[in-house]
Coordinates of C-alpha atoms in Angstrom, one line a residue:
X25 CA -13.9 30.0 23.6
X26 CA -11.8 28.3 26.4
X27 CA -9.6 25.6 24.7
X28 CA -8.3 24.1 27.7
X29 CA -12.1 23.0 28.0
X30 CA -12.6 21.7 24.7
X31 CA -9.3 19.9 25.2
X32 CA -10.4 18.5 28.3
X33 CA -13.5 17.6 27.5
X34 CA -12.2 16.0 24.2
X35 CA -9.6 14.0 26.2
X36 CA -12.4 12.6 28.4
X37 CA -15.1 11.8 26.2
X38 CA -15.6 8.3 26.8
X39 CA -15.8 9.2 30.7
X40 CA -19.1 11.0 29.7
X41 CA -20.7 8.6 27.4
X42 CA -20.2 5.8 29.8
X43 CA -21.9 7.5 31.9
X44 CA -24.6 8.7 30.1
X45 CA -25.0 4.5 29.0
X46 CA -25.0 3.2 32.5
X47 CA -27.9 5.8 33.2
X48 CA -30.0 4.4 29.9
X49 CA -29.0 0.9 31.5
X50 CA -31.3 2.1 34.9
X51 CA -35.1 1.6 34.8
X52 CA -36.4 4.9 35.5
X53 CA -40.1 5.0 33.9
X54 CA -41.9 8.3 35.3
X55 CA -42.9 6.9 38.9
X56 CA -39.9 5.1 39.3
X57 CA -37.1 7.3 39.3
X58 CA -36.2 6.6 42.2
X59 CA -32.4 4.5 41.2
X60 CA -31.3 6.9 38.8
X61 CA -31.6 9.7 41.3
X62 CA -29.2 7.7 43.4
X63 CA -26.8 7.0 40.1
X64 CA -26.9 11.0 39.8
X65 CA -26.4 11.6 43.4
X66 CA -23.6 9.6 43.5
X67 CA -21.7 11.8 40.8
X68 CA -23.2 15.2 42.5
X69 CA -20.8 14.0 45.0
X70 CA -17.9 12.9 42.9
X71 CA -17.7 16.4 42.0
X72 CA -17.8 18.2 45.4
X73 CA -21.4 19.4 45.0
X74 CA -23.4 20.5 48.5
X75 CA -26.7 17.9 48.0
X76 CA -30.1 18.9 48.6
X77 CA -32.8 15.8 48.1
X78 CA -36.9 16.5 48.5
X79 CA -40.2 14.9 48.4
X80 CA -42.7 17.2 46.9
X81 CA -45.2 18.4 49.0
X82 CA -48.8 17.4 47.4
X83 CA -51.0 19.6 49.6
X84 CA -49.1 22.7 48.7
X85 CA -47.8 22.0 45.2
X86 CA -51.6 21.4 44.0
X87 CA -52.5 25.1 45.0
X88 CA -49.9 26.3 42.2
X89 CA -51.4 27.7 39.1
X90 CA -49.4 25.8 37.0
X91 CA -49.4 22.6 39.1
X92 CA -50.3 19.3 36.9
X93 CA -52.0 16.4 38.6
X94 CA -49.8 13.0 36.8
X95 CA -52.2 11.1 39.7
X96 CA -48.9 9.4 40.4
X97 CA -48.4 9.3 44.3
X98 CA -44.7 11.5 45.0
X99 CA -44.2 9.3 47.7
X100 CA -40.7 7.8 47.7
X101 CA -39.9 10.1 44.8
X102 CA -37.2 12.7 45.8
X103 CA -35.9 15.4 43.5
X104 CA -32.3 16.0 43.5
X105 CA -30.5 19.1 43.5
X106 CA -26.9 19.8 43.6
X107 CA -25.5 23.6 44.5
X108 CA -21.9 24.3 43.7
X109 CA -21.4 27.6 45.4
X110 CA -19.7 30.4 43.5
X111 CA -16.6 32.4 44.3
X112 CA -18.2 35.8 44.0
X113 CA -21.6 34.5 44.4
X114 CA -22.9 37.8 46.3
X115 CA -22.7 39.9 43.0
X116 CA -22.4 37.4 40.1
X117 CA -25.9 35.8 38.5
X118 CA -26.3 32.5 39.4
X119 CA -27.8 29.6 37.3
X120 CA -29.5 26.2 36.6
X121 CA -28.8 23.6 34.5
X122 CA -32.1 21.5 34.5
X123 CA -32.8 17.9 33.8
X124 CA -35.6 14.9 34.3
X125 CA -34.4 11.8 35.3
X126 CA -38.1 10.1 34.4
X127 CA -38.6 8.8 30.9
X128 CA -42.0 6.9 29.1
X129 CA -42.4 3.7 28.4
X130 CA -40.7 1.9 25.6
X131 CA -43.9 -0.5 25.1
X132 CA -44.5 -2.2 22.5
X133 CA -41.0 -3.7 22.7
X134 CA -41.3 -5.2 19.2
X135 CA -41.2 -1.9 17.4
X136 CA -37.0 -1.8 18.7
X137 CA -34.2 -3.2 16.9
X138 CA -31.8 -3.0 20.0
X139 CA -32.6 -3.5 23.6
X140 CA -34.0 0.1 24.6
X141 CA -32.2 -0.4 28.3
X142 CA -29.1 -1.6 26.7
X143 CA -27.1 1.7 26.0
X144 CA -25.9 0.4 23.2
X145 CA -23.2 2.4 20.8
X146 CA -23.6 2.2 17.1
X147 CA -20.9 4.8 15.3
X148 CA -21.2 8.1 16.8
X149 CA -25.3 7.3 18.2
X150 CA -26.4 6.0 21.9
X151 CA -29.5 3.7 21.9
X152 CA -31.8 3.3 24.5
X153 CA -35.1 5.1 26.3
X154 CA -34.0 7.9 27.6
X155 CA -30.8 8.3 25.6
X156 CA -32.1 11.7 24.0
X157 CA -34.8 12.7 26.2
X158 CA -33.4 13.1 28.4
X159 CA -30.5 11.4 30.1
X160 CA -28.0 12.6 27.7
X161 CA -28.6 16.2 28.6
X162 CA -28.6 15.6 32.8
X163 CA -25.1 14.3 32.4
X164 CA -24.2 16.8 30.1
X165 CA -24.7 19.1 32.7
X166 CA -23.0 17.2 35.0
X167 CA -20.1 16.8 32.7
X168 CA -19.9 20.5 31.9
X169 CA -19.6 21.8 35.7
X170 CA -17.2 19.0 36.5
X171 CA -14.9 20.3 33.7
X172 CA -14.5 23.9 35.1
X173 CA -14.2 22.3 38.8
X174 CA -11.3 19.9 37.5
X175 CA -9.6 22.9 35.6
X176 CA -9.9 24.5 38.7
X177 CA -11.8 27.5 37.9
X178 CA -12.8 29.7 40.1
X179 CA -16.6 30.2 39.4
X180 CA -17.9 33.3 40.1
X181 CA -21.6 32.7 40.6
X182 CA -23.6 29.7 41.9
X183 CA -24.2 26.9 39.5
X184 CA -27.3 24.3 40.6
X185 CA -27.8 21.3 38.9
X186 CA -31.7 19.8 39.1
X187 CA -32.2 16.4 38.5
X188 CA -36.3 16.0 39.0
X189 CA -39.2 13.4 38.6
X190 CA -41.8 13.1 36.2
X191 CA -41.3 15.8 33.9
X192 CA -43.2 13.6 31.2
X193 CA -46.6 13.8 33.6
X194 CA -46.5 17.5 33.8
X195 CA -43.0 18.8 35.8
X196 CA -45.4 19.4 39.0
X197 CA -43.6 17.0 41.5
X198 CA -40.5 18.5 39.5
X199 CA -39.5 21.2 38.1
X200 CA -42.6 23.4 39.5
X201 CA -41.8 21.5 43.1
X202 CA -38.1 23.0 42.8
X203 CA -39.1 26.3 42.3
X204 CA -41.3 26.3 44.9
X205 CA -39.0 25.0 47.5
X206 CA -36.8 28.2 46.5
X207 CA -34.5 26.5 44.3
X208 CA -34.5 29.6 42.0
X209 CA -31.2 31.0 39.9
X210 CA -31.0 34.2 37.7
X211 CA -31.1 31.6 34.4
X212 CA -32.5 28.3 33.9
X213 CA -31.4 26.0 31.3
X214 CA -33.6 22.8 30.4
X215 CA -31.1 20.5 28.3
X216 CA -34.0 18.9 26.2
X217 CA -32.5 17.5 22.8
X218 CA -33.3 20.5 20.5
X219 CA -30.7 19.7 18.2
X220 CA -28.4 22.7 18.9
X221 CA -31.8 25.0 18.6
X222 CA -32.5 27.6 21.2
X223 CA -35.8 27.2 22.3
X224 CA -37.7 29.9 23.9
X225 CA -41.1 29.2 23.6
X226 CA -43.6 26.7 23.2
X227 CA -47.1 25.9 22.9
X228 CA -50.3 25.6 25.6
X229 CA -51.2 22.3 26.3
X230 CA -54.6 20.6 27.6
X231 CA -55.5 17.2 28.0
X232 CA -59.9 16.5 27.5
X233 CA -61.9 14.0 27.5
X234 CA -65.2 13.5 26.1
X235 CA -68.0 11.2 26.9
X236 CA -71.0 10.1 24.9
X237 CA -73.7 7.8 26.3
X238 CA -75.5 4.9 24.8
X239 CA -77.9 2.1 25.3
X240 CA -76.9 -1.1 25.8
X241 CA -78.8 -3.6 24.1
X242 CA -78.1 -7.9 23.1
X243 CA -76.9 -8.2 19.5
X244 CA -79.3 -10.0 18.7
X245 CA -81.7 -7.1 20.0
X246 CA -79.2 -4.8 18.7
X247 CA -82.1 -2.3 16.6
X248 CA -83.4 -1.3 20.7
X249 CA -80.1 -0.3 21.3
X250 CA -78.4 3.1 20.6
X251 CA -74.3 2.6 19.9
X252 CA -72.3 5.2 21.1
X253 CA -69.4 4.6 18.9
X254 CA -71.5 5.8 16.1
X255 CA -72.9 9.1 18.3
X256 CA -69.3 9.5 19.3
X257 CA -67.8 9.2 15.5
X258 CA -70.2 12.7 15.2
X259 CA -68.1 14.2 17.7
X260 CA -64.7 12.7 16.4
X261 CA -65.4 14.3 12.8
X262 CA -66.3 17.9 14.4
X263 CA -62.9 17.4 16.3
X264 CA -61.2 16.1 13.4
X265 CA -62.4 18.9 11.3
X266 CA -61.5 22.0 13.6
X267 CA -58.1 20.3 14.2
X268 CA -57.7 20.5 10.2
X269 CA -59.2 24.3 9.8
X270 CA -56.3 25.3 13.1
X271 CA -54.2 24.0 11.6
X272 CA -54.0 25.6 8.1
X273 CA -55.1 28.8 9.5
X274 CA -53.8 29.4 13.4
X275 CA -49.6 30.4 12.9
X276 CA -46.6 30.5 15.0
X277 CA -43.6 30.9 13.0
X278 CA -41.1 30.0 15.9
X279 CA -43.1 26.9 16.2
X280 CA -43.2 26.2 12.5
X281 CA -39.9 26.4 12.3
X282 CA -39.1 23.9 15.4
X283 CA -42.2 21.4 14.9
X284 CA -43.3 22.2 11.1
X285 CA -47.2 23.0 12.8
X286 CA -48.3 25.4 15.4
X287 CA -51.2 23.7 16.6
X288 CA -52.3 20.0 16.6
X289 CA -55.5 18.5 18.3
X290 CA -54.5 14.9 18.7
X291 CA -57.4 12.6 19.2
X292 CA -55.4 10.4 21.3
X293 CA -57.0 7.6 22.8
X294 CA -60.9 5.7 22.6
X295 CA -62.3 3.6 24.3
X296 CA -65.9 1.8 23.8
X297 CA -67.9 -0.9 24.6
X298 CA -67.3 -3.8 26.8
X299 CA -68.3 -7.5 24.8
X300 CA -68.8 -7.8 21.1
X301 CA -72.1 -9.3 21.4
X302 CA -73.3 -5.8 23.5
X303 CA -74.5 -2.4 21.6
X304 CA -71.6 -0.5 23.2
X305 CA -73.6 1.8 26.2
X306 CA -70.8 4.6 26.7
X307 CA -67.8 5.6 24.5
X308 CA -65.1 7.9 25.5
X309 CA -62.2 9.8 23.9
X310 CA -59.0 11.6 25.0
X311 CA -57.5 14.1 23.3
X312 CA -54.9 16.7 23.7
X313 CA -54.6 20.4 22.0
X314 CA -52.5 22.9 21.9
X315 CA -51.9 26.4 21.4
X316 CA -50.4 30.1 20.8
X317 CA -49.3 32.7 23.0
X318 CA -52.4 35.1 22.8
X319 CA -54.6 31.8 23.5
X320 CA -55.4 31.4 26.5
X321 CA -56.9 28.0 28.8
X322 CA -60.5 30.2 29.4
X323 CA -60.7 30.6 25.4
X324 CA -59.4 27.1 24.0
X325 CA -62.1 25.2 26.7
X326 CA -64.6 27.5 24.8
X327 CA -63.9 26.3 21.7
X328 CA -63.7 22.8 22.4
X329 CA -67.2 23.0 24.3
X330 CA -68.9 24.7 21.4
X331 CA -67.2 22.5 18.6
X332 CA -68.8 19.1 20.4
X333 CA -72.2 21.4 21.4
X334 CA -72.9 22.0 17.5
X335 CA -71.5 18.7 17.0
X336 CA -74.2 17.6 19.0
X337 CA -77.1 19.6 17.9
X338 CA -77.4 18.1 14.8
X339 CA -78.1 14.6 16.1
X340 CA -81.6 14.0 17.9
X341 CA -79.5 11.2 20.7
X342 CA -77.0 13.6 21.5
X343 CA -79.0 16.7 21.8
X344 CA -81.4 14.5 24.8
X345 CA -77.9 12.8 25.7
X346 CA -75.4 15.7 25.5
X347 CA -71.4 14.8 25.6
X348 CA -70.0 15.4 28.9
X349 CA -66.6 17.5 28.8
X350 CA -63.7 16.7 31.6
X351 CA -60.8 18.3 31.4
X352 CA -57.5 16.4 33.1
X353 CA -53.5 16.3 33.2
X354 CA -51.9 18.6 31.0
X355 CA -53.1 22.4 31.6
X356 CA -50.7 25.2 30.9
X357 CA -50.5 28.3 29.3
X358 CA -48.2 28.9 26.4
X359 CA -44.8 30.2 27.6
X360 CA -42.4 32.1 25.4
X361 CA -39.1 34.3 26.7
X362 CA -38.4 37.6 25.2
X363 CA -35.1 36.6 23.1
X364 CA -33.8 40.2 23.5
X365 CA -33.1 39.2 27.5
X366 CA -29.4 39.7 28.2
X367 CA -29.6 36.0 29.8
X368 CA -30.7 34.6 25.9
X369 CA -28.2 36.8 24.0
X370 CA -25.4 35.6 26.3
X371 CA -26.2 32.3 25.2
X372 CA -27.1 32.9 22.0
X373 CA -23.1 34.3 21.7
X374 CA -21.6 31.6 23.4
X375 CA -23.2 28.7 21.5
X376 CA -22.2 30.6 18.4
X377 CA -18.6 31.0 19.2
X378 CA -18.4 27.1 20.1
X379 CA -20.5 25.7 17.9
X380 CA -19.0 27.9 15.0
X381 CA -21.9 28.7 13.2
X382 CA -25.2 30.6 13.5
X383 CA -27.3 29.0 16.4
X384 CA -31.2 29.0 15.5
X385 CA -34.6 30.1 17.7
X386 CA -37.6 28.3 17.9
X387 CA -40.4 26.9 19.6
X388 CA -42.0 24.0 20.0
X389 CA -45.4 22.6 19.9
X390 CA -44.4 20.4 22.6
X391 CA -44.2 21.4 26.4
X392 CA -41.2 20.9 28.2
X393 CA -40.3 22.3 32.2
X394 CA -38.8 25.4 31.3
X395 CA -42.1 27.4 31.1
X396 CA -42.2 27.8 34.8
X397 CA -39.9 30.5 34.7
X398 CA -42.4 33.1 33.5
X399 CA -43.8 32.3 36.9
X400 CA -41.1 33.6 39.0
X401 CA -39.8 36.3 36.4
X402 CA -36.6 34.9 35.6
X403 CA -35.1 34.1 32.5
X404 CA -35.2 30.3 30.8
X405 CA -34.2 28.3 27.8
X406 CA -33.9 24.9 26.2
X407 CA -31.4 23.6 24.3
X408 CA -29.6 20.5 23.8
X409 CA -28.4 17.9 21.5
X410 CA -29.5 15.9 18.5
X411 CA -31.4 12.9 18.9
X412 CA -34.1 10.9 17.2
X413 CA -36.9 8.8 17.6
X414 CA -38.1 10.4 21.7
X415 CA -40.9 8.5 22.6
X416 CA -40.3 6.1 19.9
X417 CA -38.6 2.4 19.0
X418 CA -35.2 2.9 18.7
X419 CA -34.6 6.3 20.8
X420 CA -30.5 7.8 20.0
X421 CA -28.6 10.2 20.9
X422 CA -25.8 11.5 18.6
X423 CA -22.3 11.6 21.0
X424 CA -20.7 14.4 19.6
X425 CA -23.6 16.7 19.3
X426 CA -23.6 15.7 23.7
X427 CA -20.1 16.4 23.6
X428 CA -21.0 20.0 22.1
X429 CA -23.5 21.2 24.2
X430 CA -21.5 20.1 27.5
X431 CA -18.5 22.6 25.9
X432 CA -21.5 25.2 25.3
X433 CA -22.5 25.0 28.8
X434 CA -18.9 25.1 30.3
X435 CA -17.9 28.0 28.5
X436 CA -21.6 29.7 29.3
X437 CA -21.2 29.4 32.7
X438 CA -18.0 31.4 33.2
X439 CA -19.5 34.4 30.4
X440 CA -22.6 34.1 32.4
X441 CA -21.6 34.4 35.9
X442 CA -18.0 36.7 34.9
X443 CA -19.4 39.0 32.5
X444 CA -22.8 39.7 34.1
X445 CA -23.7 41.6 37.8
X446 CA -26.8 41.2 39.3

């Protein structure tokens, strides 16, 4: 533990929560990231950083594996990365400090007590969209490379900072674009807020949609007409049910430690019928489910096809009628990094000596960019600070835990990149 860094970064504090609220303060729902990539750019260059700005390329992206369709258009959308080139950087590891400038909607607005664009400070917490997830950790990376660079240290290995689009549609035109445009290090870093947690694994995700088909029929006439809502409720309680049996029998501990459940089928969304006085013809339903390492895509689609099939048997309609199955978005394969990597124990040993006390594992039954590592065979991790309410009213950040994790990352770039030869 350096403590001319914590000192430093102690005696500049406020510079890196200002920043972090004039970034809440920016507009940047996923599609429209476009002025906070400019905000970021312009401290990139504050700092000294060489700049390197993209489009992704949709006709060569899509033939990825891993690639998610968000069916937003990247036109206009850039990622942003920013290289500061190491002093030994021919035999030190290099590595990435990831972040995603895009962040969800904070509809309904009447579910917030502040103004979620407002950056507002309350004690030691941040409020806004974005605060946590993730706008706190892109400038902690920021904050933590511009420390070593004022201190004038002379880095041994390259350090990239990523700033990328619409990692809450699927990281495609992000994180995955990056990697394919070479933007590759020996470590990768997402700086999700994990509350201090390492995270090195987390769940497969996939996005389905069933449809069940009616007849339409008047009200009035309503006894000729077949309602789908009550065919589709058949299919709702078979998905309902196998969610329930997963989840008390299908186990992860690293995710039960970091989400309290391995697996969760969410029946998100359903939509039915078009006028009240009209036996609703067609009823449709979105949902998302996720799972294990040793689960794969091929055998989860199985299961979901077989669960609405048997669903379907029983009922006369359905069996002449059967559900139609699409699958959409989200599609990836669990990802989980061997902990025992040299790139993990480094930072398992940093974040120890910084935080002072014993720095936990876990995974999450959430996706987040970092999986696209095990694509290229390189290490990756998440971990970041404490905040509450993502994707909620009232979204925070807790200031001091940012403060930590930008001293974490200072102090794990110079034992990464000294200690380590490649």
């Amino acid at each position: 533990m350096d403590t001319n860094i914590r000192n430093y970064m102690n005696q500049n504090k406020e510079e890196l929560y200002q920043t972090i609220q004039e970034l809440v303060q920016i507009k940047t729902i996923v599609g429209n990231e476009h002025e906070g990539q400019n905000y970021m750019k312009h401290k990139y260059e504050e700092i000294g950083l060489e700049i390197h700005e993209f489009g992704p390329d949709y006709e060569e992206i899509s033939k990825h594996e891993a690639f998610i369709d968000s069916g937003i258009p990247f036109s206009g959308r850039k990622n942003l990365i920013g290289i500061y080139h190491g002093k030994n950087r021919e035999k030190a590891p290099s590595l990435t400090l990831h972040g995603h400038m895009d962040v969800v909607s904070p509809d309904p607005i009447g579910g917030w007590t502040v103004d979620p664009w407002g950056g507002k400070i309350i004690g030691n917490k941040l409020y806004g969209r974005g605060s946590a997830d993730m706008k706190s950790g892109l400038v902690a990376n920021w904050f933590a490379l511009k420390t070593l660079i004022d201190l004038g240290y002379p880095i041994p290995g390259d350090v990239q900072l990523h700033c990328v689009i619409e990692e809450e549609a699927g990281g495609g035109g992000g994180a995955l674009a990056c990697f394919e445009e070479g933007y590759i290090t020996d470590g990768f870093i997402s700086t999700e807020p994990h509350n201090l947690n390492v995270t090195i694994s987390h769940a497969g995700i996939m996005y389905f949609r069933v449809k069940v088909k009616g007849k339409t029929a008047h009200a009035g006439l309503a006894h000729e007409g077949v309602n789908a809502i009550s065919k589709m409720y058949k299919v709702f309680h078979a998905l309902e049910e196998l969610n329930k049996w997963r989840s008390e029998n299908i186990t992860f501990e690293l995710y039960e430690q970091g989400s309290g459940q391995a697996v969760h089928l969410n029946l998100g969304a359903l939509h039915a019928g078009d006028w009240v006085s009209t036996v609703p013809g067609e009823a449709v339903l979105e949902c998302r489910i996720g799972f294990i390492p040793g689960e794969s895509r091929k055998e989860i689609k199985k299961l979901i096809h077989d669960t609405i099939s048997q669903a379907a048997a029983h009922d006369e309609w359905l069996t002449n009628n059967p559900p139609v199955i699409e699958w959409f978005g989200w599609s990836t394969e669990p990802w989980y990094q061997d902990p025992h990597h040299p790139f993990v124990k480094t930072f398992i040993n940093t974040s120890e000596n910084i935080l002072n006390h014993q720095v936990n594992i876990i995974g999450r039954a959430s996706g987040n960019d970092a999986r696209f590592t095990q694509y290229y065979n390189k290490a990756g991790l998440c971990f970041g600070p404490i905040g509450e309410n993502m994707h909620g009213p009232d979204e925070n950040v807790d200031l001091y835990s940012v403060l930590e994790v930008a001293n974490v990352y200072a102090n794990f770039i110079i034992d990464w990149t000294e200690n380590h030869k490649m």
